[in-house]
Coordinates of N, CA and C in Angstrom, one line a residue:
M23 N 0.8 -1.2 0.0 CA 0.0 0.0 0.0 C 0.9 1.3 0.0
S24 N 1.9 1.2 0.8 CA 2.8 2.4 0.8 C 3.4 2.7 -0.5
R25 N 3.9 1.7 -1.3 CA 4.5 1.9 -2.6 C 3.5 2.5 -3.5
L26 N 2.3 2.0 -3.5 CA 1.3 2.5 -4.4 C 0.9 4.0 -4.1
T27 N 0.9 4.2 -2.8 CA 0.6 5.6 -2.4 C 1.7 6.6 -2.9
E28 N 3.0 6.1 -2.8 CA 4.1 7.0 -3.2 C 4.2 7.2 -4.7
T29 N 3.7 6.2 -5.5 CA 3.8 6.4 -6.9 C 2.7 7.3 -7.5
R30 N 1.6 7.4 -6.9 CA 0.5 8.2 -7.4 C 0.9 9.7 -7.4
P31 N 1.4 10.3 -6.3 CA 1.7 11.7 -6.4 C 2.7 12.0 -7.5
Q32 N 3.7 11.1 -7.7 CA 4.6 11.4 -8.8 C 3.9 11.5 -10.2
R33 N 3.1 10.6 -10.4 CA 2.3 10.6 -11.7 C 1.5 11.8 -11.8
L34 N 0.9 12.2 -10.7 CA 0.1 13.4 -10.7 C 1.0 14.7 -11.0
K35 N 2.2 14.7 -10.5 CA 3.1 15.9 -10.8 C 3.5 15.9 -12.3
I36 N 3.8 14.7 -12.8 CA 4.1 14.7 -14.3 C 2.9 15.1 -15.1
A37 N 1.8 14.7 -14.7 CA 0.6 15.1 -15.5 C 0.4 16.6 -15.4
E38 N 0.6 17.2 -14.2 CA 0.4 18.6 -14.1 C 1.4 19.4 -14.9
T39 N 2.6 18.9 -14.9 CA 3.6 19.5 -15.7 C 3.3 19.5 -17.2
Q40 N 2.8 18.4 -17.7 CA 2.4 18.3 -19.1 C 1.2 19.2 -19.4
M41 N 0.3 19.3 -18.4 CA -0.8 20.2 -18.6 C -0.4 21.6 -18.7
E42 N 0.6 22.0 -17.8 CA 1.1 23.4 -17.9 C 1.8 23.7 -19.2
M43 N 2.5 22.7 -19.8 CA 3.2 22.9 -21.0 C 2.1 23.1 -22.1
R44 N 1.1 22.2 -22.0 CA 0.0 22.4 -23.1 C -0.7 23.7 -22.9
T45 N -0.8 24.2 -21.7 CA -1.5 25.5 -21.5 C -0.7 26.6 -22.0
D46 N 0.7 26.5 -21.8 CA 1.6 27.5 -22.3 C 1.6 27.5 -23.8
S47 N 1.6 26.3 -24.4 CA 1.6 26.2 -25.9 C 0.3 26.7 -26.5
A48 N -0.8 26.5 -25.8 CA -2.1 27.0 -26.3 C -2.2 28.5 -26.1
S49 N -1.7 29.0 -25.0 CA -1.9 30.4 -24.7 C -0.9 31.3 -25.4
G50 N 0.3 30.9 -25.7 CA 1.3 31.8 -26.4 C 2.3 31.0 -27.2
Q51 N 3.4 31.8 -27.7 CA 4.4 31.2 -28.5 C 5.5 30.6 -27.7
S52 N 6.2 29.7 -28.3 CA 7.3 29.1 -27.6 C 8.5 30.1 -27.5
P53 N 9.4 30.0 -26.6 CA 10.6 30.9 -26.6 C 11.4 30.8 -27.8
L54 N 11.5 29.7 -28.5 CA 12.3 29.6 -29.8 C 11.6 30.4 -30.9
S55 N 10.3 30.4 -30.9 CA 9.6 31.2 -31.9 C 9.8 32.7 -31.7
E56 N 9.7 33.0 -30.4 CA 9.9 34.4 -30.0 C 11.3 34.9 -30.4
D57 N 12.3 34.1 -30.2 CA 13.6 34.5 -30.5 C 13.8 34.6 -32.0
F58 N 13.2 33.8 -32.8 CA 13.3 33.9 -34.3 C 12.7 35.1 -34.8
E59 N 11.5 35.4 -34.2 CA 10.8 36.6 -34.7 C 11.5 37.9 -34.3
G60 N 12.2 37.8 -33.2 CA 13.0 39.0 -32.7 C 14.2 39.2 -33.7
K61 N 14.8 38.1 -34.0 CA 15.9 38.2 -34.9 C 15.5 38.7 -36.3
L62 N 14.3 38.2 -36.7 CA 13.8 38.6 -38.0 C 13.5 40.0 -38.0
H63 N 12.9 40.5 -37.0 CA 12.5 41.9 -36.9 C 13.8 42.8 -36.9
A64 N 14.8 42.3 -36.1 CA 16.0 43.1 -36.1 C 16.7 43.1 -37.5
A65 N 16.6 42.0 -38.2 CA 17.2 41.9 -39.5 C 16.4 42.8 -40.5
Q66 N 15.1 42.9 -40.3 CA 14.3 43.8 -41.2 C 14.7 45.3 -40.9
I67 N 14.9 45.6 -39.6 CA 15.3 46.9 -39.3 C 16.7 47.2 -39.9
E68 N 17.6 46.3 -39.8 CA 18.9 46.5 -40.3 C 18.9 46.6 -41.8
L69 N 18.0 45.8 -42.5 CA 17.9 46.0 -43.9 C 17.3 47.3 -44.3
E70 N 16.4 47.8 -43.5 CA 15.8 49.2 -43.8 C 16.9 50.2 -43.7
K71 N 17.7 50.1 -42.6 CA 18.8 51.0 -42.5 C 19.8 51.0 -43.6
L72 N 20.1 49.8 -44.1 CA 21.0 49.6 -45.2 C 20.3 50.2 -46.5
R73 N 19.0 50.0 -46.7 CA 18.4 50.6 -47.8 C 18.4 52.1 -47.8
Q74 N 18.2 52.7 -46.6 CA 18.2 54.1 -46.5 C 19.6 54.7 -46.7
Q75 N 20.6 53.9 -46.2 CA 22.0 54.3 -46.5 C 22.3 54.3 -47.9
Q76 N 21.8 53.2 -48.6 CA 22.1 53.1 -50.0 C 21.4 54.2 -50.8
E77 N 20.2 54.6 -50.4 CA 19.5 55.7 -51.1 C 20.3 57.0 -50.8
S78 N 20.8 57.2 -49.6 CA 21.6 58.4 -49.3 C 22.8 58.4 -50.1
I79 N 23.5 57.3 -50.2 CA 24.7 57.2 -51.1 C 24.4 57.5 -52.5
E80 N 23.3 57.0 -53.0 CA 22.9 57.3 -54.4 C 22.6 58.8 -54.6
R81 N 21.9 59.4 -53.6 CA 21.7 60.8 -53.7 C 23.0 61.6 -53.7
Q82 N 23.9 61.2 -52.8 CA 25.2 61.9 -52.7 C 26.0 61.7 -54.0
K83 N 25.8 60.5 -54.6 CA 26.5 60.3 -55.9 C 26.0 61.1 -57.0
L84 N 24.6 61.3 -57.0 CA 24.0 62.1 -58.1 C 24.4 63.6 -57.8
E85 N 24.4 64.0 -56.6 CA 24.7 65.4 -56.3 C 26.2 65.7 -56.7
L86 N 27.1 64.7 -56.4 CA 28.5 64.9 -56.7 C 28.7 64.9 -58.2
Q87 N 27.9 64.1 -58.9 CA 28.0 64.1 -60.4 C 27.5 65.4 -61.0
E88 N 26.4 65.9 -60.4 CA 25.9 67.2 -60.9 C 26.9 68.3 -60.6
L89 N 27.5 68.3 -59.4 CA 28.5 69.3 -59.0 C 29.7 69.2 -59.9
N90 N 30.1 68.0 -60.3 CA 31.3 67.8 -61.2 C 31.0 68.4 -62.6
E91 N 29.7 68.1 -63.0 CA 29.3 68.7 -64.3 C 29.3 70.2 -64.3
R92 N 28.8 70.7 -63.2 CA 28.7 72.2 -63.1 C 30.2 72.8 -63.0
K93 N 31.0 72.0 -62.3 CA 32.4 72.4 -62.2 C 33.1 72.4 -63.6
E94 N 32.8 71.4 -64.4 CA 33.4 71.3 -65.7 C 32.9 72.5 -66.6
E95 N 31.6 72.8 -66.5 CA 31.0 73.9 -67.2 C 31.7 75.2 -66.8
F96 N 31.9 75.3 -65.5 CA 32.5 76.6 -65.0 C 33.9 76.7 -65.5
I97 N 34.7 75.6 -65.5 CA 36.1 75.6 -66.0 C 36.1 76.0 -67.5
H98 N 35.2 75.4 -68.2 CA 35.1 75.7 -69.7 C 34.8 77.2 -69.9
G99 N 33.8 77.7 -69.1 CA 33.5 79.1 -69.2 C 34.6 80.0 -68.7
Q100 N 35.2 79.6 -67.7 CA 36.4 80.3 -67.1 C 37.5 80.5 -68.2
N101 N 37.8 79.4 -68.8 CA 38.9 79.4 -69.8 C 38.5 80.2 -71.0
D102 N 37.2 80.1 -71.4 CA 36.8 80.8 -72.6 C 36.8 82.3 -72.3
I103 N 36.2 82.8 -71.2 CA 36.2 84.2 -71.0 C 37.6 84.8 -70.6
S104 N 38.4 83.9 -70.0 CA 39.8 84.3 -69.7 C 40.6 84.6 -71.0
D105 N 40.4 83.6 -72.0 CA 41.1 83.8 -73.3 C 40.6 85.1 -74.0
R106 N 39.3 85.3 -74.0 CA 38.7 86.4 -74.7 C 39.1 87.7 -74.0
L107 N 39.1 87.7 -72.7 CA 39.6 88.9 -71.9 C 41.1 89.2 -72.2
T108 N 41.9 88.2 -72.2 CA 43.3 88.3 -72.5 C 43.5 88.9 -73.9
S109 N 42.8 88.4 -74.8 CA 42.9 88.9 -76.2 C 42.5 90.3 -76.3
A110 N 41.4 90.6 -75.7 CA 40.8 92.0 -75.7 C 41.8 93.0 -75.0
L111 N 42.3 92.6 -73.9 CA 43.2 93.4 -73.1 C 44.5 93.7 -74.0
T112 N 45.0 92.7 -74.6 CA 46.2 92.8 -75.5 C 45.9 93.8 -76.6
A113 N 44.7 93.6 -77.2 CA 44.3 94.5 -78.3 C 44.1 96.0 -77.8
I114 N 43.5 96.1 -76.6 CA 43.3 97.4 -76.1 C 44.6 98.1 -75.7
D115 N 45.5 97.3 -75.1 CA 46.8 97.9 -74.7 C 47.5 98.4 -76.0
R116 N 47.5 97.5 -77.0 CA 48.2 97.9 -78.3 C 47.5 99.2 -78.9
E117 N 46.2 99.2 -78.8 CA 45.5 100.4 -79.4 C 45.8 101.6 -78.6
L118 N 45.8 101.5 -77.2 CA 46.1 102.6 -76.4 C 47.6 103.1 -76.6
F119 N 48.5 102.2 -76.8 CA 49.9 102.5 -77.0 C 50.0 103.3 -78.4
E120 N 49.3 102.8 -79.4 CA 49.3 103.4 -80.7 C 48.7 104.8 -80.6
M121 N 47.6 104.9 -79.9 CA 46.9 106.2 -79.7 C 47.8 107.2 -79.0
R122 N 48.4 106.7 -77.9 CA 49.3 107.6 -77.2 C 50.5 108.1 -78.0
Q123 N 51.1 107.1 -78.8 CA 52.2 107.4 -79.7 C 51.7 108.4 -80.8
E124 N 50.5 108.2 -81.3 CA 49.9 109.1 -82.3 C 49.7 110.4 -81.7
M125 N 49.2 110.5 -80.5 CA 48.9 111.8 -79.9 C 50.2 112.6 -79.6
Q126 N 51.3 111.8 -79.2 CA 52.6 112.5 -79.0 C 53.1 113.0 -80.4
D127 N 53.0 112.2 -81.4 CA 53.4 112.6 -82.7 C 52.6 113.9 -83.2
L128 N 51.3 113.8 -82.9 CA 50.5 115.0 -83.3 C 50.9 116.2 -82.5
E129 N 51.2 116.0 -81.2 CA 51.6 117.2 -80.4 C 52.9 117.8 -80.9
Q130 N 53.8 116.9 -81.2 CA 55.1 117.4 -81.8 C 54.9 118.1 -83.1
T131 N 54.1 117.5 -83.9 CA 53.8 118.1 -85.3 C 53.1 119.4 -85.1
R132 N 52.2 119.5 -84.2 CA 51.6 120.8 -83.9 C 52.5 121.9 -83.5
Q133 N 53.4 121.5 -82.6 CA 54.4 122.5 -82.1 C 55.3 122.9 -83.3
C134 N 55.7 122.0 -84.1 CA 56.6 122.3 -85.3 C 55.8 123.2 -86.3
F135 N 54.6 122.9 -86.5 CA 53.8 123.7 -87.5 C 53.5 125.1 -86.9
A136 N 53.3 125.2 -85.6 CA 53.1 126.5 -84.9 C 54.3 127.3 -85.1
E137 N 55.5 126.7 -84.9 CA 56.7 127.5 -85.1 C 56.9 128.0 -86.5
H138 N 56.6 127.1 -87.5 CA 56.7 127.6 -88.9 C 55.7 128.6 -89.2
Q139 N 54.5 128.5 -88.6 CA 53.4 129.5 -88.9 C 53.9 130.8 -88.3
K140 N 54.4 130.8 -87.1 CA 54.8 132.1 -86.5 C 55.9 132.8 -87.4
K141 N 56.9 132.0 -87.8 CA 58.0 132.6 -88.6 C 57.5 133.1 -90.0
I142 N 56.6 132.3 -90.6 CA 56.1 132.7 -91.9 C 55.3 134.0 -91.8
D143 N 54.5 134.0 -90.7 CA 53.6 135.2 -90.6 C 54.4 136.5 -90.3
E144 N 55.6 136.3 -89.7 CA 56.5 137.5 -89.4 C 57.2 138.0 -90.6
I145 N 57.1 137.3 -91.7 CA 57.8 137.8 -92.9 C 57.0 138.9 -93.6
S146 N 57.6 140.0 -93.8 CA 56.9 141.1 -94.5 C 57.7 141.6 -95.7
P147 N 57.5 141.0 -96.8 CA 58.3 141.4 -98.0 C 58.2 142.9 -98.4
N148 N 57.0 143.5 -98.1 CA 56.8 144.9 -98.5 C 57.7 145.8 -97.7
N149 N 58.3 145.3 -96.6 CA 59.1 146.2 -95.7 C 60.6 146.0 -96.0
W150 N 60.9 145.2 -97.0 CA 62.3 144.9 -97.3 C 62.9 146.1 -98.2
T151 N 64.1 146.5 -97.8 CA 64.7 147.6 -98.6 C 65.4 147.0 -99.9
R152 N 65.8 147.8 -100.8 CA 66.4 147.3 -102.0 C 67.7 146.6 -101.7
E153 N 68.4 147.1 -100.7 CA 69.7 146.5 -100.4 C 69.6 145.1 -99.8
E154 N 68.6 144.9 -99.0 CA 68.4 143.6 -98.3 C 67.4 142.7 -99.0
L155 N 67.0 143.1 -100.2 CA 65.9 142.3 -100.9 C 66.4 140.9 -101.2
K156 N 67.6 140.8 -101.8 CA 68.1 139.5 -102.2 C 68.3 138.6 -101.0
N157 N 69.0 139.0 -99.9 CA 69.2 138.2 -98.7 C 67.9 137.8 -98.0
Q158 N 67.1 138.8 -97.9 CA 65.8 138.5 -97.2 C 64.9 137.5 -98.0
L159 N 65.0 137.7 -99.4 CA 64.2 136.8 -100.2 C 64.7 135.4 -100.2
D160 N 66.1 135.2 -100.2 CA 66.7 133.9 -100.1 C 66.3 133.3 -98.8
R161 N 66.4 134.0 -97.7 CA 66.1 133.5 -96.4 C 64.7 133.1 -96.3
A162 N 63.8 133.9 -96.8 CA 62.3 133.6 -96.7 C 62.0 132.4 -97.5
I163 N 62.6 132.3 -98.7 CA 62.3 131.1 -99.5 C 62.8 129.8 -98.8
S164 N 64.0 129.9 -98.2 CA 64.5 128.8 -97.5 C 63.6 128.4 -96.3
M165 N 63.0 129.3 -95.6 CA 62.1 129.1 -94.5 C 60.8 128.4 -95.0
L166 N 60.4 128.9 -96.2 CA 59.1 128.4 -96.7 C 59.3 126.9 -97.2
D167 N 60.5 126.7 -97.9 CA 60.8 125.3 -98.3 C 60.9 124.4 -97.1
H168 N 61.5 124.8 -96.1 CA 61.7 124.0 -94.9 C 60.3 123.6 -94.3
A169 N 59.4 124.6 -94.2 CA 58.1 124.4 -93.7 C 57.3 123.4 -94.6
E170 N 57.5 123.5 -95.9 CA 56.8 122.6 -96.8 C 57.4 121.2 -96.7
D171 N 58.7 121.1 -96.5 CA 59.3 119.8 -96.4 C 58.8 119.0 -95.2
E172 N 58.7 119.7 -94.0 CA 58.2 119.1 -92.8 C 56.7 118.8 -92.9
Y173 N 56.0 119.7 -93.6 CA 54.6 119.4 -93.8 C 54.4 118.1 -94.6
E174 N 55.2 117.9 -95.7 CA 55.1 116.7 -96.5 C 55.5 115.5 -95.7
E175 N 56.6 115.6 -94.8 CA 57.0 114.5 -94.0 C 55.9 114.1 -93.0
A176 N 55.2 115.1 -92.4 CA 54.1 114.8 -91.5 C 53.0 114.1 -92.2
M177 N 52.7 114.6 -93.4 CA 51.5 114.0 -94.1 C 51.8 112.6 -94.5
Q178 N 53.1 112.3 -94.8 CA 53.4 110.9 -95.1 C 53.4 110.0 -93.9
H179 N 53.8 110.6 -92.8 CA 53.9 109.9 -91.5 C 52.5 109.4 -91.0
F180 N 51.5 110.3 -91.2 CA 50.2 110.0 -90.8 C 49.3 109.5 -91.9
A181 N 49.9 109.2 -93.0 CA 49.1 108.7 -94.2 C 48.3 107.5 -93.9
G182 N 48.9 106.5 -93.1 CA 48.2 105.2 -92.9 C 47.4 105.2 -91.6
S183 N 47.2 106.4 -90.9 CA 46.5 106.4 -89.7 C 45.2 107.1 -89.8
R184 N 44.4 107.1 -88.7 CA 43.1 107.8 -88.7 C 43.2 109.3 -88.8
R185 N 44.4 109.8 -88.6 CA 44.6 111.3 -88.7 C 45.0 111.8 -90.0
A186 N 45.0 110.9 -91.0 CA 45.4 111.4 -92.3 C 44.6 112.5 -92.9
G187 N 43.3 112.6 -92.5 CA 42.5 113.6 -93.0 C 42.8 115.0 -92.5
V188 N 43.7 115.1 -91.5 CA 44.1 116.4 -91.0 C 44.9 117.2 -92.0
F189 N 45.6 116.5 -92.8 CA 46.5 117.1 -93.8 C 45.9 117.1 -95.2
S190 N 46.1 118.3 -95.8 CA 45.6 118.4 -97.2 C 46.6 117.7 -98.1
A191 N 46.2 117.3 -99.3 CA 47.0 116.5 -100.2 C 47.7 117.4 -101.2
K192 N 47.7 118.7 -101.0 CA 48.3 119.6 -102.0 C 49.8 119.3 -102.0
K193 N 50.4 119.2 -103.2 CA 51.8 118.9 -103.3 C 52.6 120.2 -103.1
K194 N 53.9 119.9 -102.8 CA 54.8 121.0 -102.5 C 55.1 121.8 -103.8
T195 N 55.1 123.1 -103.7 CA 55.5 123.9 -104.9 C 56.7 124.7 -104.5
S196 N 57.7 124.6 -105.4 CA 59.0 125.2 -105.2 C 59.0 126.6 -105.8
I197 N 59.4 127.6 -105.0 CA 59.4 129.0 -105.5 C 60.4 129.1 -106.6
S198 N 61.6 128.5 -106.3 CA 62.7 128.7 -107.3 C 62.3 128.0 -108.6
S199 N 61.7 126.9 -108.6 CA 61.3 126.2 -109.8 C 60.2 127.0 -110.5
S200 N 59.3 127.5 -109.8 CA 58.2 128.3 -110.4 C 58.8 129.6 -111.1
G201 N 59.8 130.1 -110.4 CA 60.5 131.3 -111.0 C 61.1 130.9 -112.4
S202 N 61.8 129.8 -112.4 CA 62.4 129.3 -113.6 C 61.3 129.0 -114.7
S203 N 60.2 128.5 -114.3 CA 59.2 128.2 -115.2 C 58.6 129.5 -115.8
E204 N 58.4 130.5 -114.9 CA 57.9 131.8 -115.4 C 58.9 132.4 -116.4
F205 N 60.2 132.3 -116.1 CA 61.2 132.8 -117.0 C 61.2 132.1 -118.4
G206 N 61.1 130.8 -118.3 CA 61.0 130.0 -119.6 C 59.8 130.4 -120.4
A207 N 58.7 130.5 -119.7 CA 57.5 130.9 -120.4 C 57.6 132.3 -121.1
S208 N 58.2 133.2 -120.3 CA 58.4 134.6 -120.9 C 59.3 134.5 -122.1
F209 N 60.4 133.7 -121.9 CA 61.3 133.6 -123.0 C 60.7 133.1 -124.3
K210 N 59.9 132.1 -124.1 CA 59.2 131.5 -125.3 C 58.2 132.5 -125.9
Q211 N 57.5 133.2 -125.0 CA 56.6 134.2 -125.6 C 57.3 135.3 -126.4
G212 N 58.4 135.8 -125.8 CA 59.2 136.8 -126.5 C 59.8 136.3 -127.8
L213 N 60.3 135.0 -127.8 CA 60.8 134.5 -129.0 C 59.7 134.3 -130.1
A214 N 58.6 133.9 -129.7 CA 57.5 133.8 -130.7 C 57.1 135.1 -131.2
F215 N 57.1 136.2 -130.4 CA 56.7 137.5 -130.8 C 57.7 138.1 -131.8
N216 N 59.0 137.9 -131.5 CA 60.1 138.5 -132.3 C 60.6 137.6 -133.4
L217 N 60.1 136.4 -133.5 CA 60.6 135.5 -134.5 C 60.5 136.0 -136.0
P218 N 59.3 136.6 -136.4 CA 59.3 137.2 -137.7 C 60.3 138.3 -138.0
L219 N 60.6 139.1 -137.0 CA 61.6 140.2 -137.2 C 63.0 139.5 -137.3
I220 N 63.2 138.5 -136.6 CA 64.5 137.8 -136.7 C 64.7 137.2 -138.0
I221 N 63.6 136.6 -138.5 CA 63.7 135.9 -139.9 C 64.0 137.0 -140.9
L222 N 63.3 138.1 -140.9 CA 63.5 139.2 -141.9 C 64.9 139.7 -141.8
G223 N 65.4 139.8 -140.6 CA 66.8 140.3 -140.4 C 67.8 139.4 -141.0
L224 N 67.6 138.1 -140.8 CA 68.5 137.1 -141.4 C 68.4 137.1 -142.9
L225 N 67.2 137.3 -143.5 CA 67.1 137.3 -144.9 C 67.8 138.6 -145.5
A226 N 67.6 139.7 -144.8 CA 68.3 140.9 -145.3 C 69.8 140.8 -145.2
L227 N 70.3 140.1 -144.2 CA 71.7 139.9 -144.0 C 72.2 139.0 -145.1
A228 N 71.5 138.0 -145.4 CA 71.9 137.0 -146.5 C 71.9 137.7 -147.8
A229 N 70.9 138.6 -148.2 CA 70.9 139.3 -149.4 C 72.1 140.3 -149.5
Y230 N 72.5 140.9 -148.4 CA 73.6 141.8 -148.4 C 74.9 141.1 -148.7
W231 N 75.1 139.9 -148.2 CA 76.3 139.2 -148.4 C 76.3 138.6 -149.8
M232 N 75.2 138.4 -150.4 CA 75.2 137.8 -151.8 C 75.5 138.9 -152.9
K233 N 75.5 140.1 -152.6 CA 75.8 141.2 -153.5 C 77.3 141.2 -153.9

């Protein structure tokens, strides 16, 4: 009897344990299932983080690509405008240098012409006496020739510039040559006028010698 009595409580305890396990299984999930779901949830969270990181990297990559394209456009524009500015500055500097040189030449030419103008205006042929006529005339003609020579030189110097219109294209006239021309013309006129008389004189002379 005592052995039977001792065996029954043990069987009852085993049965109670089995009932508790069934109750736990029926009422909730097992610890193994809970652990798997937790790991799965953590993995999903990690995947979401990785996806967001990948999207962020892609955005940064696109932004960097766009920035590089804009940088290339800027470098191209920078080189283009720099070349054009350099070329323009070189041309402007050359133009300014030529203009300054031209202005200096014009200023020197003006001073030279002003001096000649003053000297020529001071010449008064009507005030020359008979004794000084030859010397004064030679001196005045020399001054006039000098002025005309420098005028011709200035006109040739500025011929290819924008200031060429300042100078008239009248050619130099030499007083000495014009005087010779006038003498030659007078001589020809006198010869033509007296030619008949000369011929008659020669004929009369020939008739006289033939007698």
